[in-house]
Every structure is written in structure tokens, then in C-alpha cells.
Amino acid sequence: MQLFRFANQEFLYLLLLIPVIGALFIVNTIRRKKALRKFGEETLVKRLLPWLSDSRPVVKLILQLLALAAIIIALARPQYGSRLQETRKQGVEVVIALDVSNSMLSEDIRPDRLTRAKQAIERLVDRLSDDRIGLIVFAGDAYTQIPVTTDYVSAKMFLSTIGPEMVPRQGTAIGAAINLGVSSFTPGEGRSRAMIIITDGENHEDDPLSAAEKASGLGIVIHTIGIGSTDGVPVPVINNGKRDYLKDNEGNTVISRLDEKVLQDIAAVTGGSYVRASNASIGLEEIFTGIKRMDTDELESTMYTEYNDQFRIFAVLSLILLFADFMVMDRKNRKLVDIRLFRFKI
């Protein structure tokens, strides 16, 4: 984990001014010495102008450059350290199970079922606050895409990478998705747990109603969104760079139909709601309203606190350096001309 960073790193480019200023000072010093030599020998000029100092301008420049560096670093906002902090929020836990089988590529819902479903999830995530969310993908098997979390940004990021290719075995195992969702919830959260299943409902693998009854017994409410046409449409695929339609083993075009009955039964068993998606409406508002009516629990979550700003240290240091620069005069005090605090030469 990163323990140190600059919040405004772009200001660090200003540090390039320091060597430029140093180089200009050296050039100016050389030109000044050449100008003084026109008046006579260097030792004679120093006797005539004993208050002139070669070292004091160098000391002042160093102080000024250090002060400038401190100011730039302060502007870049150095931040150090972070710590784990327990937070408590009032909300619900929501696990979304998204069907990623090949049939979800059907285009009866534009641009296709899967893309439309991902858009629906993204909108739902945008509406959540103080709630935990998890994401499951399923086809012939179910997999956890993101564990239950309050990190909505990560949920949306993982959502953008979802496709049928991420599940090796095709099919539609709604029961497996429900069972995995049940095990994904935080134990003991009671009535504050909800699950949303988005699928075309063509279950070919298991018994989703038995899984739904088990979830209902644990107080989990399941909402279902049916996406697709009950009349059935072919499933588009790309073969050798050409668009085609999915065929079965006998060479017949596979027709994908929305099975509303199983989704309605799942929702009814758990006290949830069923919504049929369309090109005009996905049914997001109905699902979201149902979730927000649930009793909320106090959810604990562990998160990293914000980095602690350390710019004040460099701001104070710059003030000290500027004050020191103010106290050092360019020329020697005429009364203290014989006292040499700075003995080096340039």
C-alpha cells in the first residue's frame, strides 16, 4: 500500500526553476566581477569598498532557493500515512446476479440483452448510497465477480469487462447463482439483504425455485428482471470474421425466448418483484423503490482513511527560511566590517 504521495504532483515541475535561478545567479556574479575589474585591481577595489561581500549573496540565494523549494512542496500537498477505520452506515446489502450466457447476446433488446442489462446495473449502482453491493456472473456455472462492498466505482469498473467469454461453461444456472448469492451476504444481516437477478430466464441446469425457497428462509428478498422477447429470436455469433447465428448440434438455428414464469415464481417465493425489461424501460425504478422500502441495518465496513496532509511543515519551514534571508544583509555592516561570519568565496 502506498504510504506517501503528493496530492498535486503537477506543482513539482516548478522545482526545475531552482537550477535555472542558480545558473542565472552564477552568470550574473561573473558579469559583476568583470565589471568591478574595470575599476582596478580586485584587492584595491575591496579596500575602497570594504562593505561589499562575495559570500552573503550566496548565502541569501541558498536560503531563497530552499524557501522556494519548501513552498513548491507545500503546494504539491505531501501526504503521508493512512489507517484502517471502522465505519457504520445504515443501508442494505444488494447482490446482483447477471446472466452472461450466449443467449444474452440476442438483439430483441437493443443493442443486445447483455449490454442493456449492464446499463441497467450501472444505473442502479449510481442510485445506491450507504449500501453494500456484490456482483455475480453466471451461465452454466456461477462466479463471484466482485465481493459485497461499498466500492461502487470498482463495481462499475468490473461491470465494463463482463462478457460471455468469462464463463467457460455455457447454459443458464439460475439456481447456482442464487446459492452463490446467499453465501455472499454478510451473516446475520436479516431483512436488509436483497438480490437482483437479470436474465432471459431460460434455465437449463438446476432447480432455481428450491434455491429461492432456501434464500427466502434466510430472509433474502430476490427481485428479478426478465430481459428479452417471449416470441424468441436467434443468437448472433461471429464465425471466421462473419456474422452468423448460433446453431445446435443438428445445424438448426437456436432460438432464445424469455421464460417469464420461472422469474415470476422466484420473485413470488421470496417476496420480491418481477419486472420485464423493454427497449423503453428496464424496470430499474420499480426494483430500486422496492429495495429502498426494506428495513435497513447498521452495516460495518472497513475502509482506509484519507491521507494526512503534511504541507504545513513545509509552509512553516519556508517562512523560517525567508525570515533568515531577511536577516542576512547583502552587504557587511560598516561597523562590523572586520567580523567575518561567512568566510568562503565564490
JSON list of C-alpha atoms in Angstrom, two decimals, residues 38-259:
[
{"chain": "A", "resi": 38, "resn": "LYS", "atom": "CA", "xyz": [37.30, 47.67, -14.94]},
{"chain": "A", "resi": 39, "resn": "PHE", "atom": "CA", "xyz": [37.71, 49.97, -11.94]},
{"chain": "A", "resi": 40, "resn": "GLY", "atom": "CA", "xyz": [41.07, 48.49, -10.96]},
{"chain": "A", "resi": 41, "resn": "GLU", "atom": "CA", "xyz": [42.73, 45.57, -9.21]},
{"chain": "A", "resi": 42, "resn": "GLU", "atom": "CA", "xyz": [40.40, 43.37, -7.16]},
{"chain": "A", "resi": 43, "resn": "THR", "atom": "CA", "xyz": [42.37, 43.89, -3.92]},
{"chain": "A", "resi": 44, "resn": "LEU", "atom": "CA", "xyz": [42.26, 47.67, -4.38]},
{"chain": "A", "resi": 45, "resn": "VAL", "atom": "CA", "xyz": [38.51, 47.67, -5.05]},
{"chain": "A", "resi": 46, "resn": "LYS", "atom": "CA", "xyz": [37.90, 45.62, -1.89]},
{"chain": "A", "resi": 47, "resn": "ARG", "atom": "CA", "xyz": [39.85, 48.15, 0.16]},
{"chain": "A", "resi": 48, "resn": "LEU", "atom": "CA", "xyz": [37.85, 51.00, -1.30]},
{"chain": "A", "resi": 49, "resn": "LEU", "atom": "CA", "xyz": [34.54, 49.10, -0.77]},
{"chain": "A", "resi": 50, "resn": "PRO", "atom": "CA", "xyz": [35.10, 47.03, 2.39]},
{"chain": "A", "resi": 51, "resn": "TRP", "atom": "CA", "xyz": [31.35, 46.53, 2.99]},
{"chain": "A", "resi": 52, "resn": "LEU", "atom": "CA", "xyz": [30.95, 44.52, -0.22]},
{"chain": "A", "resi": 53, "resn": "SER", "atom": "CA", "xyz": [30.64, 40.77, 0.37]},
{"chain": "A", "resi": 54, "resn": "ASP", "atom": "CA", "xyz": [31.10, 37.86, -2.02]},
{"chain": "A", "resi": 55, "resn": "SER", "atom": "CA", "xyz": [29.62, 35.25, 0.32]},
{"chain": "A", "resi": 56, "resn": "ARG", "atom": "CA", "xyz": [26.49, 36.96, 1.65]},
{"chain": "A", "resi": 57, "resn": "PRO", "atom": "CA", "xyz": [24.65, 36.96, -1.72]},
{"chain": "A", "resi": 58, "resn": "VAL", "atom": "CA", "xyz": [25.42, 33.25, -1.99]},
{"chain": "A", "resi": 59, "resn": "VAL", "atom": "CA", "xyz": [24.01, 32.59, 1.49]},
{"chain": "A", "resi": 60, "resn": "LYS", "atom": "CA", "xyz": [20.90, 34.63, 0.68]},
{"chain": "A", "resi": 61, "resn": "LEU", "atom": "CA", "xyz": [20.44, 32.78, -2.60]},
{"chain": "A", "resi": 62, "resn": "ILE", "atom": "CA", "xyz": [20.67, 29.40, -0.86]},
{"chain": "A", "resi": 63, "resn": "LEU", "atom": "CA", "xyz": [18.09, 30.50, 1.72]},
{"chain": "A", "resi": 64, "resn": "GLN", "atom": "CA", "xyz": [15.79, 31.82, -1.00]},
{"chain": "A", "resi": 65, "resn": "LEU", "atom": "CA", "xyz": [16.07, 28.66, -3.09]},
{"chain": "A", "resi": 66, "resn": "LEU", "atom": "CA", "xyz": [15.39, 26.45, -0.08]},
{"chain": "A", "resi": 67, "resn": "ALA", "atom": "CA", "xyz": [12.37, 28.60, 0.78]},
{"chain": "A", "resi": 68, "resn": "LEU", "atom": "CA", "xyz": [11.14, 28.35, -2.82]},
{"chain": "A", "resi": 69, "resn": "ALA", "atom": "CA", "xyz": [11.56, 24.56, -2.75]},
{"chain": "A", "resi": 70, "resn": "ALA", "atom": "CA", "xyz": [9.63, 24.35, 0.52]},
{"chain": "A", "resi": 71, "resn": "ILE", "atom": "CA", "xyz": [6.79, 26.48, -0.91]},
{"chain": "A", "resi": 72, "resn": "ILE", "atom": "CA", "xyz": [6.60, 24.31, -4.04]},
{"chain": "A", "resi": 73, "resn": "ILE", "atom": "CA", "xyz": [6.48, 21.12, -1.98]},
{"chain": "A", "resi": 74, "resn": "ALA", "atom": "CA", "xyz": [3.77, 22.63, 0.21]},
{"chain": "A", "resi": 75, "resn": "LEU", "atom": "CA", "xyz": [1.74, 23.47, -2.91]},
{"chain": "A", "resi": 76, "resn": "ALA", "atom": "CA", "xyz": [2.16, 19.86, -4.08]},
{"chain": "A", "resi": 77, "resn": "ARG", "atom": "CA", "xyz": [0.47, 18.80, -0.83]},
{"chain": "A", "resi": 78, "resn": "PRO", "atom": "CA", "xyz": [2.65, 15.98, 0.50]},
{"chain": "A", "resi": 79, "resn": "GLN", "atom": "CA", "xyz": [0.51, 13.38, 2.25]},
{"chain": "A", "resi": 80, "resn": "TYR", "atom": "CA", "xyz": [1.71, 10.60, 4.44]},
{"chain": "A", "resi": 81, "resn": "GLY", "atom": "CA", "xyz": [0.16, 7.56, 6.02]},
{"chain": "A", "resi": 82, "resn": "SER", "atom": "CA", "xyz": [-3.29, 6.08, 6.16]},
{"chain": "A", "resi": 83, "resn": "ARG", "atom": "CA", "xyz": [-5.03, 3.82, 8.62]},
{"chain": "A", "resi": 84, "resn": "LEU", "atom": "CA", "xyz": [-7.88, 1.38, 8.71]},
{"chain": "A", "resi": 85, "resn": "GLN", "atom": "CA", "xyz": [-11.08, 2.78, 10.11]},
{"chain": "A", "resi": 86, "resn": "GLU", "atom": "CA", "xyz": [-14.31, 1.05, 11.01]},
{"chain": "A", "resi": 87, "resn": "THR", "atom": "CA", "xyz": [-17.34, 2.85, 9.60]},
{"chain": "A", "resi": 88, "resn": "ARG", "atom": "CA", "xyz": [-21.03, 2.24, 10.31]},
{"chain": "A", "resi": 89, "resn": "LYS", "atom": "CA", "xyz": [-23.73, 3.11, 7.80]},
{"chain": "A", "resi": 90, "resn": "GLN", "atom": "CA", "xyz": [-27.44, 2.49, 7.54]},
{"chain": "A", "resi": 91, "resn": "GLY", "atom": "CA", "xyz": [-28.21, 0.52, 4.40]},
{"chain": "A", "resi": 92, "resn": "VAL", "atom": "CA", "xyz": [-28.95, -2.77, 2.71]},
{"chain": "A", "resi": 93, "resn": "GLU", "atom": "CA", "xyz": [-26.82, -5.41, 1.07]},
{"chain": "A", "resi": 94, "resn": "VAL", "atom": "CA", "xyz": [-27.54, -5.98, -2.60]},
{"chain": "A", "resi": 95, "resn": "VAL", "atom": "CA", "xyz": [-26.10, -8.82, -4.69]},
{"chain": "A", "resi": 96, "resn": "ILE", "atom": "CA", "xyz": [-26.67, -8.57, -8.44]},
{"chain": "A", "resi": 97, "resn": "ALA", "atom": "CA", "xyz": [-26.55, -11.78, -10.47]},
{"chain": "A", "resi": 98, "resn": "LEU", "atom": "CA", "xyz": [-26.10, -11.15, -14.19]},
{"chain": "A", "resi": 99, "resn": "ASP", "atom": "CA", "xyz": [-26.70, -13.78, -16.84]},
{"chain": "A", "resi": 100, "resn": "VAL", "atom": "CA", "xyz": [-23.77, -13.83, -19.30]},
{"chain": "A", "resi": 101, "resn": "SER", "atom": "CA", "xyz": [-24.81, -16.83, -21.38]},
{"chain": "A", "resi": 102, "resn": "ASN", "atom": "CA", "xyz": [-24.69, -16.62, -25.17]},
{"chain": "A", "resi": 103, "resn": "SER", "atom": "CA", "xyz": [-28.44, -16.12, -25.34]},
{"chain": "A", "resi": 104, "resn": "MET", "atom": "CA", "xyz": [-27.93, -12.72, -23.68]},
{"chain": "A", "resi": 105, "resn": "LEU", "atom": "CA", "xyz": [-26.35, -11.56, -26.95]},
{"chain": "A", "resi": 106, "resn": "SER", "atom": "CA", "xyz": [-29.74, -11.67, -28.68]},
{"chain": "A", "resi": 107, "resn": "GLU", "atom": "CA", "xyz": [-30.77, -8.32, -30.12]},
{"chain": "A", "resi": 108, "resn": "ASP", "atom": "CA", "xyz": [-34.50, -8.18, -29.34]},
{"chain": "A", "resi": 109, "resn": "ILE", "atom": "CA", "xyz": [-33.45, -5.62, -26.71]},
{"chain": "A", "resi": 110, "resn": "ARG", "atom": "CA", "xyz": [-31.21, -3.00, -28.30]},
{"chain": "A", "resi": 111, "resn": "PRO", "atom": "CA", "xyz": [-28.29, -3.05, -28.70]},
{"chain": "A", "resi": 112, "resn": "ASP", "atom": "CA", "xyz": [-28.44, -6.55, -27.15]},
{"chain": "A", "resi": 113, "resn": "ARG", "atom": "CA", "xyz": [-29.71, -8.11, -23.94]},
{"chain": "A", "resi": 114, "resn": "LEU", "atom": "CA", "xyz": [-26.38, -8.19, -22.14]},
{"chain": "A", "resi": 115, "resn": "THR", "atom": "CA", "xyz": [-25.39, -4.61, -22.95]},
{"chain": "A", "resi": 116, "resn": "ARG", "atom": "CA", "xyz": [-28.81, -3.38, -21.91]},
{"chain": "A", "resi": 117, "resn": "ALA", "atom": "CA", "xyz": [-28.59, -5.35, -18.67]},
{"chain": "A", "resi": 118, "resn": "LYS", "atom": "CA", "xyz": [-25.16, -3.86, -17.89]},
{"chain": "A", "resi": 119, "resn": "GLN", "atom": "CA", "xyz": [-26.59, -0.40, -18.45]},
{"chain": "A", "resi": 120, "resn": "ALA", "atom": "CA", "xyz": [-29.41, -1.21, -16.02]},
{"chain": "A", "resi": 121, "resn": "ILE", "atom": "CA", "xyz": [-26.94, -2.34, -13.35]},
{"chain": "A", "resi": 122, "resn": "GLU", "atom": "CA", "xyz": [-24.81, 0.76, -13.83]},
{"chain": "A", "resi": 123, "resn": "ARG", "atom": "CA", "xyz": [-27.84, 2.98, -13.29]},
{"chain": "A", "resi": 124, "resn": "LEU", "atom": "CA", "xyz": [-28.80, 1.03, -10.20]},
{"chain": "A", "resi": 125, "resn": "VAL", "atom": "CA", "xyz": [-25.30, 1.40, -8.76]},
{"chain": "A", "resi": 126, "resn": "ASP", "atom": "CA", "xyz": [-25.48, 5.15, -9.36]},
{"chain": "A", "resi": 127, "resn": "ARG", "atom": "CA", "xyz": [-28.66, 5.32, -7.28]},
{"chain": "A", "resi": 128, "resn": "LEU", "atom": "CA", "xyz": [-27.32, 3.40, -4.27]},
{"chain": "A", "resi": 129, "resn": "SER", "atom": "CA", "xyz": [-25.92, 5.12, -1.20]},
{"chain": "A", "resi": 130, "resn": "ASP", "atom": "CA", "xyz": [-24.73, 3.71, 2.14]},
{"chain": "A", "resi": 131, "resn": "ASP", "atom": "CA", "xyz": [-25.42, 0.22, 0.79]},
{"chain": "A", "resi": 132, "resn": "ARG", "atom": "CA", "xyz": [-23.19, -2.74, 0.03]},
{"chain": "A", "resi": 133, "resn": "ILE", "atom": "CA", "xyz": [-23.22, -4.27, -3.41]},
{"chain": "A", "resi": 134, "resn": "GLY", "atom": "CA", "xyz": [-21.84, -7.50, -4.83]},
{"chain": "A", "resi": 135, "resn": "LEU", "atom": "CA", "xyz": [-21.75, -8.79, -8.41]},
{"chain": "A", "resi": 136, "resn": "ILE", "atom": "CA", "xyz": [-22.15, -12.38, -9.61]},
{"chain": "A", "resi": 137, "resn": "VAL", "atom": "CA", "xyz": [-21.99, -13.59, -13.21]},
{"chain": "A", "resi": 138, "resn": "PHE", "atom": "CA", "xyz": [-23.46, -16.88, -14.28]},
{"chain": "A", "resi": 139, "resn": "ALA", "atom": "CA", "xyz": [-24.10, -19.10, -17.27]},
{"chain": "A", "resi": 140, "resn": "GLY", "atom": "CA", "xyz": [-23.60, -22.87, -16.84]},
{"chain": "A", "resi": 141, "resn": "ASP", "atom": "CA", "xyz": [-21.86, -22.03, -13.55]},
{"chain": "A", "resi": 142, "resn": "ALA", "atom": "CA", "xyz": [-21.89, -19.01, -11.24]},
{"chain": "A", "resi": 143, "resn": "TYR", "atom": "CA", "xyz": [-18.86, -16.94, -10.25]},
{"chain": "A", "resi": 144, "resn": "THR", "atom": "CA", "xyz": [-18.29, -14.01, -7.91]},
{"chain": "A", "resi": 145, "resn": "GLN", "atom": "CA", "xyz": [-17.16, -11.06, -9.98]},
{"chain": "A", "resi": 146, "resn": "ILE", "atom": "CA", "xyz": [-16.85, -8.65, -7.05]},
{"chain": "A", "resi": 147, "resn": "PRO", "atom": "CA", "xyz": [-17.49, -9.47, -3.36]},
{"chain": "A", "resi": 148, "resn": "VAL", "atom": "CA", "xyz": [-20.02, -7.47, -1.37]},
{"chain": "A", "resi": 149, "resn": "THR", "atom": "CA", "xyz": [-18.52, -3.99, -0.96]},
{"chain": "A", "resi": 150, "resn": "THR", "atom": "CA", "xyz": [-19.28, -0.28, -0.69]},
{"chain": "A", "resi": 151, "resn": "ASP", "atom": "CA", "xyz": [-16.83, 0.46, -3.51]},
{"chain": "A", "resi": 152, "resn": "TYR", "atom": "CA", "xyz": [-19.31, 1.40, -6.24]},
{"chain": "A", "resi": 153, "resn": "VAL", "atom": "CA", "xyz": [-16.52, 2.64, -8.54]},
{"chain": "A", "resi": 154, "resn": "SER", "atom": "CA", "xyz": [-14.89, -0.81, -8.61]},
{"chain": "A", "resi": 155, "resn": "ALA", "atom": "CA", "xyz": [-18.27, -2.44, -9.19]},
{"chain": "A", "resi": 156, "resn": "LYS", "atom": "CA", "xyz": [-18.81, -0.29, -12.29]},
{"chain": "A", "resi": 157, "resn": "MET", "atom": "CA", "xyz": [-15.25, -0.89, -13.47]},
{"chain": "A", "resi": 158, "resn": "PHE", "atom": "CA", "xyz": [-15.62, -4.69, -13.29]},
{"chain": "A", "resi": 159, "resn": "LEU", "atom": "CA", "xyz": [-19.02, -4.40, -14.92]},
{"chain": "A", "resi": 160, "resn": "SER", "atom": "CA", "xyz": [-17.47, -2.98, -18.09]},
{"chain": "A", "resi": 161, "resn": "THR", "atom": "CA", "xyz": [-15.34, -6.13, -18.58]},
{"chain": "A", "resi": 162, "resn": "ILE", "atom": "CA", "xyz": [-18.19, -8.63, -18.39]},
{"chain": "A", "resi": 163, "resn": "GLY", "atom": "CA", "xyz": [-18.93, -10.87, -21.39]},
{"chain": "A", "resi": 164, "resn": "PRO", "atom": "CA", "xyz": [-19.93, -14.45, -22.23]},
{"chain": "A", "resi": 165, "resn": "GLU", "atom": "CA", "xyz": [-16.30, -15.47, -22.65]},
{"chain": "A", "resi": 166, "resn": "MET", "atom": "CA", "xyz": [-15.60, -15.12, -18.92]},
{"chain": "A", "resi": 167, "resn": "VAL", "atom": "CA", "xyz": [-17.72, -18.19, -18.03]},
{"chain": "A", "resi": 168, "resn": "PRO", "atom": "CA", "xyz": [-16.27, -21.36, -19.61]},
{"chain": "A", "resi": 169, "resn": "ARG", "atom": "CA", "xyz": [-19.42, -23.49, -19.49]},
{"chain": "A", "resi": 170, "resn": "GLN", "atom": "CA", "xyz": [-22.49, -22.17, -21.23]},
{"chain": "A", "resi": 171, "resn": "GLY", "atom": "CA", "xyz": [-26.06, -22.60, -20.02]},
{"chain": "A", "resi": 172, "resn": "THR", "atom": "CA", "xyz": [-28.26, -20.72, -17.55]},
{"chain": "A", "resi": 173, "resn": "ALA", "atom": "CA", "xyz": [-27.87, -21.96, -13.98]},
{"chain": "A", "resi": 174, "resn": "ILE", "atom": "CA", "xyz": [-30.11, -19.56, -12.07]},
{"chain": "A", "resi": 175, "resn": "GLY", "atom": "CA", "xyz": [-30.18, -21.85, -9.03]},
{"chain": "A", "resi": 176, "resn": "ALA", "atom": "CA", "xyz": [-26.38, -21.83, -8.81]},
{"chain": "A", "resi": 177, "resn": "ALA", "atom": "CA", "xyz": [-26.40, -18.04, -8.99]},
{"chain": "A", "resi": 178, "resn": "ILE", "atom": "CA", "xyz": [-28.93, -17.84, -6.13]},
{"chain": "A", "resi": 179, "resn": "ASN", "atom": "CA", "xyz": [-26.93, -20.26, -3.95]},
{"chain": "A", "resi": 180, "resn": "LEU", "atom": "CA", "xyz": [-23.72, -18.31, -4.54]},
{"chain": "A", "resi": 181, "resn": "GLY", "atom": "CA", "xyz": [-25.55, -15.07, -3.79]},
{"chain": "A", "resi": 182, "resn": "VAL", "atom": "CA", "xyz": [-26.85, -16.47, -0.49]},
{"chain": "A", "resi": 183, "resn": "SER", "atom": "CA", "xyz": [-23.30, -17.35, 0.60]},
{"chain": "A", "resi": 184, "resn": "SER", "atom": "CA", "xyz": [-22.03, -13.91, -0.47]},
{"chain": "A", "resi": 185, "resn": "PHE", "atom": "CA", "xyz": [-24.08, -11.95, 2.07]},
{"chain": "A", "resi": 186, "resn": "THR", "atom": "CA", "xyz": [-22.72, -10.95, 5.45]},
{"chain": "A", "resi": 187, "resn": "PRO", "atom": "CA", "xyz": [-24.16, -13.37, 8.05]},
{"chain": "A", "resi": 188, "resn": "GLY", "atom": "CA", "xyz": [-26.77, -12.01, 10.43]},
{"chain": "A", "resi": 189, "resn": "GLU", "atom": "CA", "xyz": [-27.97, -9.04, 8.38]},
{"chain": "A", "resi": 190, "resn": "GLY", "atom": "CA", "xyz": [-31.59, -10.24, 8.46]},
{"chain": "A", "resi": 191, "resn": "ARG", "atom": "CA", "xyz": [-34.14, -8.33, 6.40]},
{"chain": "A", "resi": 192, "resn": "SER", "atom": "CA", "xyz": [-31.60, -5.93, 4.92]},
{"chain": "A", "resi": 193, "resn": "ARG", "atom": "CA", "xyz": [-30.44, -8.34, 2.21]},
{"chain": "A", "resi": 194, "resn": "ALA", "atom": "CA", "xyz": [-31.68, -8.21, -1.38]},
{"chain": "A", "resi": 195, "resn": "MET", "atom": "CA", "xyz": [-30.70, -9.95, -4.59]},
{"chain": "A", "resi": 196, "resn": "ILE", "atom": "CA", "xyz": [-31.37, -8.87, -8.17]},
{"chain": "A", "resi": 197, "resn": "ILE", "atom": "CA", "xyz": [-31.27, -11.42, -10.97]},
{"chain": "A", "resi": 198, "resn": "ILE", "atom": "CA", "xyz": [-31.10, -10.15, -14.54]},
{"chain": "A", "resi": 199, "resn": "THR", "atom": "CA", "xyz": [-31.58, -12.91, -17.11]},
{"chain": "A", "resi": 200, "resn": "ASP", "atom": "CA", "xyz": [-33.63, -14.17, -20.04]},
{"chain": "A", "resi": 201, "resn": "GLY", "atom": "CA", "xyz": [-34.90, -16.88, -17.69]},
{"chain": "A", "resi": 202, "resn": "GLU", "atom": "CA", "xyz": [-34.14, -19.91, -19.85]},
{"chain": "A", "resi": 203, "resn": "ASN", "atom": "CA", "xyz": [-32.94, -22.15, -17.05]},
{"chain": "A", "resi": 204, "resn": "HIS", "atom": "CA", "xyz": [-31.44, -25.43, -18.28]},
{"chain": "A", "resi": 205, "resn": "GLU", "atom": "CA", "xyz": [-29.19, -26.52, -15.45]},
{"chain": "A", "resi": 206, "resn": "ASP", "atom": "CA", "xyz": [-30.83, -26.78, -12.00]},
{"chain": "A", "resi": 207, "resn": "ASP", "atom": "CA", "xyz": [-33.84, -26.05, -9.80]},
{"chain": "A", "resi": 208, "resn": "PRO", "atom": "CA", "xyz": [-33.96, -22.30, -9.17]},
{"chain": "A", "resi": 209, "resn": "LEU", "atom": "CA", "xyz": [-37.18, -22.45, -7.13]},
{"chain": "A", "resi": 210, "resn": "SER", "atom": "CA", "xyz": [-35.60, -24.69, -4.48]},
{"chain": "A", "resi": 211, "resn": "ALA", "atom": "CA", "xyz": [-32.69, -22.28, -4.22]},
{"chain": "A", "resi": 212, "resn": "ALA", "atom": "CA", "xyz": [-35.14, -19.38, -3.96]},
{"chain": "A", "resi": 213, "resn": "GLU", "atom": "CA", "xyz": [-37.03, -21.07, -1.12]},
{"chain": "A", "resi": 214, "resn": "LYS", "atom": "CA", "xyz": [-33.76, -21.55, 0.75]},
{"chain": "A", "resi": 215, "resn": "ALA", "atom": "CA", "xyz": [-32.93, -17.86, 0.27]},
{"chain": "A", "resi": 216, "resn": "SER", "atom": "CA", "xyz": [-36.39, -16.85, 1.46]},
{"chain": "A", "resi": 217, "resn": "GLY", "atom": "CA", "xyz": [-35.92, -18.87, 4.62]},
{"chain": "A", "resi": 218, "resn": "LEU", "atom": "CA", "xyz": [-32.82, -16.79, 5.36]},
{"chain": "A", "resi": 219, "resn": "GLY", "atom": "CA", "xyz": [-34.74, -13.53, 4.89]},
{"chain": "A", "resi": 220, "resn": "ILE", "atom": "CA", "xyz": [-33.27, -12.71, 1.50]},
{"chain": "A", "resi": 221, "resn": "VAL", "atom": "CA", "xyz": [-35.56, -10.93, -0.96]},
{"chain": "A", "resi": 222, "resn": "ILE", "atom": "CA", "xyz": [-34.96, -11.66, -4.64]},
{"chain": "A", "resi": 223, "resn": "HIS", "atom": "CA", "xyz": [-36.04, -9.28, -7.39]},
{"chain": "A", "resi": 224, "resn": "THR", "atom": "CA", "xyz": [-35.91, -10.48, -10.98]},
{"chain": "A", "resi": 225, "resn": "ILE", "atom": "CA", "xyz": [-35.64, -8.62, -14.27]},
{"chain": "A", "resi": 226, "resn": "GLY", "atom": "CA", "xyz": [-36.62, -10.56, -17.37]},
{"chain": "A", "resi": 227, "resn": "ILE", "atom": "CA", "xyz": [-34.86, -9.32, -20.42]},
{"chain": "A", "resi": 228, "resn": "GLY", "atom": "CA", "xyz": [-35.78, -10.44, -23.92]},
{"chain": "A", "resi": 229, "resn": "SER", "atom": "CA", "xyz": [-38.69, -11.45, -26.12]},
{"chain": "A", "resi": 230, "resn": "THR", "atom": "CA", "xyz": [-41.15, -14.25, -25.34]},
{"chain": "A", "resi": 231, "resn": "ASP", "atom": "CA", "xyz": [-41.53, -14.85, -29.09]},
{"chain": "A", "resi": 232, "resn": "GLY", "atom": "CA", "xyz": [-37.88, -15.79, -29.43]},
{"chain": "A", "resi": 233, "resn": "VAL", "atom": "CA", "xyz": [-35.01, -14.50, -31.55]},
{"chain": "A", "resi": 234, "resn": "PRO", "atom": "CA", "xyz": [-31.79, -16.07, -32.91]},
{"chain": "A", "resi": 235, "resn": "VAL", "atom": "CA", "xyz": [-28.48, -15.63, -31.07]},
{"chain": "A", "resi": 236, "resn": "PRO", "atom": "CA", "xyz": [-25.87, -13.77, -33.17]},
{"chain": "A", "resi": 237, "resn": "VAL", "atom": "CA", "xyz": [-22.29, -15.06, -33.25]},
{"chain": "A", "resi": 238, "resn": "ILE", "atom": "CA", "xyz": [-19.16, -14.25, -35.22]},
{"chain": "A", "resi": 239, "resn": "ASN", "atom": "CA", "xyz": [-17.65, -17.16, -37.21]},
{"chain": "A", "resi": 240, "resn": "ASN", "atom": "CA", "xyz": [-14.42, -16.59, -39.14]},
{"chain": "A", "resi": 241, "resn": "GLY", "atom": "CA", "xyz": [-14.98, -12.86, -39.02]},
{"chain": "A", "resi": 242, "resn": "LYS", "atom": "CA", "xyz": [-18.51, -13.12, -40.40]},
{"chain": "A", "resi": 243, "resn": "ARG", "atom": "CA", "xyz": [-21.78, -12.58, -38.62]},
{"chain": "A", "resi": 244, "resn": "ASP", "atom": "CA", "xyz": [-23.86, -15.71, -38.21]},
{"chain": "A", "resi": 245, "resn": "TYR", "atom": "CA", "xyz": [-26.38, -17.23, -35.79]},
{"chain": "A", "resi": 246, "resn": "LEU", "atom": "CA", "xyz": [-25.83, -19.88, -33.16]},
{"chain": "A", "resi": 247, "resn": "LYS", "atom": "CA", "xyz": [-26.66, -23.42, -34.33]},
{"chain": "A", "resi": 248, "resn": "ASP", "atom": "CA", "xyz": [-27.38, -26.57, -32.37]},
{"chain": "A", "resi": 249, "resn": "ASN", "atom": "CA", "xyz": [-25.68, -29.93, -32.98]},
{"chain": "A", "resi": 250, "resn": "GLU", "atom": "CA", "xyz": [-28.13, -30.68, -35.80]},
{"chain": "A", "resi": 251, "resn": "GLY", "atom": "CA", "xyz": [-27.41, -27.41, -37.59]},
{"chain": "A", "resi": 252, "resn": "ASN", "atom": "CA", "xyz": [-30.68, -25.72, -36.61]},
{"chain": "A", "resi": 253, "resn": "THR", "atom": "CA", "xyz": [-30.68, -22.05, -35.61]},
{"chain": "A", "resi": 254, "resn": "VAL", "atom": "CA", "xyz": [-31.02, -21.68, -31.83]},
{"chain": "A", "resi": 255, "resn": "ILE", "atom": "CA", "xyz": [-33.96, -19.51, -30.79]},
{"chain": "A", "resi": 256, "resn": "SER", "atom": "CA", "xyz": [-33.75, -17.77, -27.41]},
{"chain": "A", "resi": 257, "resn": "ARG", "atom": "CA", "xyz": [-37.02, -16.96, -25.63]},
{"chain": "A", "resi": 258, "resn": "LEU", "atom": "CA", "xyz": [-37.67, -15.14, -22.39]},
{"chain": "A", "resi": 259, "resn": "ASP", "atom": "CA", "xyz": [-39.07, -17.50, -19.74]}
]
